Amino acid sequence: MSADFAGETARLYARYRRDLPADHAEELAAQLGLAPTDQLLDLGCGTGQLTAPLLPHCAGVVAVDPEPGMLTGLRDRGLPGVVAVLGADTDLPQLGRLLAPLGAVVVGNALHWMDEAATLAAAAALLRPGGGLAVVTQGPPLWLGPAPWQLAVRGVLEEHLGPVTATCGSDAAALATRVGLLESQGLAVQVSSWRADHVVDAAWVTGHLGSALSGDVLTGELRTALETALAGHAGPLVEQVLTTAVVARRT
Ligand SMILES: C[S@@+](CC[C@H](N)C(=O)[O-])C[C@H]1O[C@@H](n2cnc3c(N)ncnc32)[C@H](O)[C@@H]1O
């Protein structure tokens, strides 16, 4: 919901955003054609939700993000073979001069913050023959999910903040646009998706929301209203997460 990823948001991100599960990462690595000798670039890496699970499938990861707090969270994981770089989508051509050809470029839940056409073209230009580019989304966002407790969370958010309809690039129209952009680069494109159910609790939900809201928005009255709404739901809170990967290979 917010473009401000600094400070508390980054701290909550490290704690309340899930890594891509290991079995999904293994499938994604195979679809990317990732080899153990390859270098991978994770653009908009956050605190490493794709970097960490893909690292076992390659020689090393260059993890790029414009938010220092996110890179601190990634460095705190102490992953050998990961270089955290302060940079953005617009740095891809310069990074390419230093690093190309790469085995893979991945973008997780971040492309909607960038110039999508320019970024995908620049990323495609960095790939070795046979290399792959993946755009991964986990969606819809928690507050747009269909479970009754998620509808309640959305109701509270909209009461306090107004409409919260942005899909963060996880909707069908965004998917179709990205497939078209990648095909226009002459890449071979496939789309995969994985579902996973996660049991969560009120602390996790509010922590996750804090990672999506800027600064101190999630305080006082709003936090209390969310906790009250969630307390009204009997039984476990189950979040169904749909992960979608658009994978494009250079032939
Ligand atoms: C929602 S987080 C996604 C983090 C992680 N990749 C994931 O899958 O959860 C979006 C990330 O994109 C970064 N970002 C925002 N604008 C960017 C840009 N122009 N270029 C690269 N990264 C950007 C943010 O700093 C943030 O870390």
XYZ file of C-alpha atoms and ligand atoms in Angstrom:
278
model
C 0.000 0.000 0.000
C 2.910 2.332 0.638
C 6.013 3.257 -1.358
C 7.903 4.041 1.856
C 9.977 0.978 2.717
C 12.257 2.642 5.275
C 12.643 2.218 9.030
C 9.930 0.290 10.827
C 8.468 -0.935 7.524
C 11.740 -2.664 6.616
C 12.044 -4.141 10.110
C 8.528 -5.549 9.914
C 9.220 -6.752 6.402
C 12.073 -8.928 7.611
C 9.840 -10.494 10.230
C 6.411 -10.724 8.618
C 7.018 -11.457 4.920
C 7.476 -15.064 3.923
C 10.253 -16.411 1.773
C 9.185 -18.315 -1.306
C 8.822 -21.873 0.049
C 11.791 -24.125 -0.729
C 9.840 -26.528 -2.957
C 8.480 -23.637 -5.030
C 11.972 -22.150 -5.280
C 13.318 -25.469 -6.536
C 10.680 -25.547 -9.291
C 11.303 -21.906 -10.139
C 15.059 -22.506 -10.393
C 14.429 -25.396 -12.807
C 12.077 -23.258 -14.914
C 14.712 -20.517 -15.037
C 17.333 -23.028 -16.181
C 19.470 -21.916 -13.266
C 22.841 -23.713 -13.105
C 25.063 -24.116 -10.009
C 27.686 -21.891 -11.681
C 25.226 -19.055 -12.416
C 25.015 -15.621 -10.854
C 21.463 -14.390 -10.179
C 20.280 -10.793 -9.773
C 17.289 -10.168 -7.457
C 15.866 -6.716 -8.256
C 13.793 -5.099 -5.485
C 15.093 -7.833 -3.204
C 13.553 -6.506 0.020
C 14.955 -8.518 2.910
C 15.597 -11.555 0.684
C 12.272 -13.344 0.145
C 13.521 -14.677 -3.222
C 17.268 -14.315 -2.664
C 17.415 -16.748 0.256
C 15.441 -19.650 -1.243
C 17.079 -19.333 -4.688
C 20.632 -19.099 -3.330
C 21.080 -22.891 -2.970
C 20.419 -23.237 -6.702
C 23.148 -20.917 -7.995
C 26.692 -19.703 -7.320
C 25.678 -16.357 -5.849
C 23.085 -13.577 -5.765
C 23.479 -9.863 -6.410
C 20.558 -8.476 -4.404
C 19.551 -4.937 -5.423
C 17.200 -2.569 -3.601
C 16.969 1.246 -3.231
C 15.996 1.062 0.460
C 18.965 0.760 2.864
C 16.743 -0.651 5.626
C 15.745 -3.544 3.402
C 19.391 -4.284 2.589
C 20.221 -4.206 6.309
C 17.519 -6.813 6.911
C 18.977 -8.952 4.145
C 22.547 -8.590 5.437
C 21.363 -9.555 8.923
C 20.474 -12.970 7.520
C 24.196 -13.586 6.994
C 23.802 -15.475 3.730
C 27.179 -16.411 2.231
C 27.291 -15.744 -1.504
C 24.925 -12.754 -1.404
C 26.080 -9.223 -2.234
C 23.582 -6.531 -1.194
C 23.690 -3.520 -3.528
C 21.971 -0.159 -3.052
C 20.384 0.445 -6.446
C 17.201 0.482 -8.478
C 15.677 -0.618 -11.768
C 17.370 2.286 -13.548
C 20.778 0.875 -12.546
C 20.320 -2.345 -14.521
C 22.273 -1.210 -17.602
C 25.223 -0.152 -15.429
C 25.045 -3.351 -13.370
C 25.018 -5.260 -16.639
C 28.343 -3.721 -17.652
C 29.835 -5.224 -14.503
C 27.952 -8.516 -14.223
C 26.456 -9.702 -17.514
C 25.861 -12.309 -18.686
C 23.715 -13.509 -15.795
C 22.019 -16.868 -15.354
C 18.830 -15.257 -14.104
C 17.121 -12.053 -13.021
C 14.180 -12.234 -10.624
C 11.749 -9.561 -9.411
C 9.475 -10.441 -6.490
C 6.435 -8.321 -5.601
C 8.290 -5.246 -6.790
C 7.839 -4.677 -10.532
C 4.773 -2.477 -9.940
C 7.109 0.115 -8.369
C 9.177 0.317 -11.562
C 8.883 1.315 -15.221
C 7.805 -2.203 -16.186
C 8.616 -2.132 -19.914
C 12.036 -0.515 -19.485
C 12.936 -2.768 -16.558
C 12.011 -6.010 -18.315
C 13.889 -4.962 -21.458
C 16.984 -4.029 -19.447
C 16.813 -7.272 -17.448
C 16.396 -9.410 -20.558
C 19.531 -7.838 -22.016
C 21.601 -9.154 -19.080
C 20.806 -12.841 -19.611
C 23.158 -15.460 -21.008
C 21.728 -17.681 -23.759
C 19.356 -20.070 -21.977
C 19.121 -17.727 -19.003
C 15.809 -16.819 -17.414
C 13.881 -13.858 -16.051
C 11.110 -14.341 -13.486
C 8.472 -11.924 -12.243
C 6.988 -13.379 -9.064
C 3.907 -12.136 -7.250
C 2.181 -13.319 -4.110
C -1.363 -12.219 -4.293
C -3.847 -10.906 -3.852
C -2.552 -8.900 -0.897
C -3.703 -10.258 2.469
C -6.323 -7.509 2.895
C -7.975 -8.398 -0.448
C -8.314 -12.129 0.269
C -11.714 -13.860 0.341
C -11.793 -15.402 3.851
C -14.272 -13.781 6.279
C -11.438 -12.593 8.541
C -9.731 -10.986 5.523
C -12.972 -9.220 4.564
C -13.124 -7.923 8.132
C -9.526 -6.647 7.921
C -10.308 -4.889 4.655
C -13.426 -3.330 6.182
C -11.437 -1.898 9.078
C -8.677 -0.599 6.801
C -11.173 1.097 4.472
C -13.027 2.632 7.412
C -9.782 4.254 8.588
C -7.832 4.804 5.358
C -10.331 4.829 2.478
C -10.280 2.357 -0.455
C -7.450 -0.205 -0.412
C -7.979 -1.785 -3.811
C -4.434 -1.844 -5.257
C -3.427 -5.394 -6.185
C 0.348 -4.721 -6.196
C 0.666 -6.239 -9.657
C -1.013 -9.522 -8.702
C -4.122 -9.170 -10.916
C -4.857 -10.817 -14.273
C -4.398 -7.603 -16.271
C -0.905 -7.045 -14.848
C -0.029 -10.666 -15.606
C -1.168 -10.348 -19.229
C 0.764 -7.099 -19.684
C 3.951 -8.677 -18.336
C 3.612 -11.761 -20.537
C 3.219 -9.465 -23.556
C 6.211 -7.315 -22.598
C 8.434 -10.377 -22.167
C 7.282 -11.948 -25.432
C 8.076 -8.670 -27.187
C 11.680 -9.165 -26.001
C 11.789 -12.409 -28.015
C 11.739 -14.548 -24.880
C 9.877 -17.848 -24.428
C 7.321 -17.263 -21.678
C 5.509 -19.629 -19.322
C 3.301 -18.908 -16.304
C 3.228 -21.102 -13.198
C 1.347 -20.794 -9.954
C 1.486 -22.459 -6.570
C -0.990 -22.372 -3.693
C -0.143 -22.649 -0.030
C -2.276 -22.358 3.103
C -0.757 -20.598 6.113
C -2.296 -20.472 9.557
C -1.735 -16.985 10.963
C -2.705 -15.110 14.099
C -3.641 -11.529 14.938
C -0.033 -10.582 15.751
C 1.127 -11.883 12.403
C -1.680 -10.079 10.533
C -0.965 -6.717 12.160
C 2.791 -7.188 11.681
C 2.247 -7.996 8.029
C -0.005 -4.959 7.600
C 2.657 -2.827 9.284
C 5.096 -3.975 6.602
C 2.701 -2.659 3.947
C 1.779 0.664 5.551
C 4.089 3.623 5.772
C 5.632 4.854 9.000
C 3.337 4.943 11.996
C -0.031 4.541 10.228
C -0.716 1.277 12.022
C -0.989 2.639 15.529
C -3.550 3.319 18.229
C -7.134 3.286 17.061
C -6.509 1.393 13.799
C -4.475 -1.339 15.501
C -7.125 -1.746 18.204
C -9.906 -1.931 15.594
C -8.012 -4.626 13.678
C -7.348 -6.651 16.804
C -11.015 -6.388 17.806
C -12.182 -7.482 14.348
C -9.816 -10.476 14.326
C -10.743 -11.499 17.873
C -14.323 -11.903 16.671
C -13.364 -14.791 14.405
C -13.527 -18.269 15.882
C -11.040 -20.917 14.822
C -7.740 -20.583 13.015
C -7.129 -17.730 10.578
C -5.994 -19.359 7.336
C -4.360 -17.278 4.631
C -4.428 -18.871 1.179
C -1.460 -17.559 -0.747
C -1.331 -17.799 -4.523
C 2.177 -17.361 -5.897
C 2.430 -16.669 -9.623
C 5.673 -16.711 -11.585
C 6.017 -15.412 -15.127
C 9.192 -17.081 -16.349
C 10.823 -15.998 -19.590
C 13.839 -17.760 -21.125
C 16.366 -16.447 -23.624
C 16.576 -19.114 -26.315
C 7.007 -5.260 -1.698
S 8.762 -5.280 -1.576
C 9.214 -6.873 -2.262
C 10.431 -7.480 -1.601
C 10.756 -8.918 -2.014
N 11.304 -8.959 -3.347
C 9.577 -9.840 -1.913
O 9.395 -10.663 -2.837
O 8.841 -9.802 -0.917
C 9.189 -4.191 -2.848
C 10.659 -3.837 -2.860
O 10.933 -3.122 -4.057
C 11.847 -2.096 -3.750
N 11.748 -1.066 -4.787
C 10.888 -0.017 -4.815
N 11.123 0.713 -5.917
C 12.138 0.102 -6.602
C 12.847 0.396 -7.808
N 12.534 1.459 -8.543
N 13.857 -0.435 -8.193
C 14.157 -1.530 -7.445
N 13.525 -1.840 -6.285
C 12.527 -1.039 -5.874
C 11.440 -1.648 -2.361
O 12.469 -0.943 -1.683
C 11.074 -2.954 -1.698
O 12.164 -3.534 -1.019
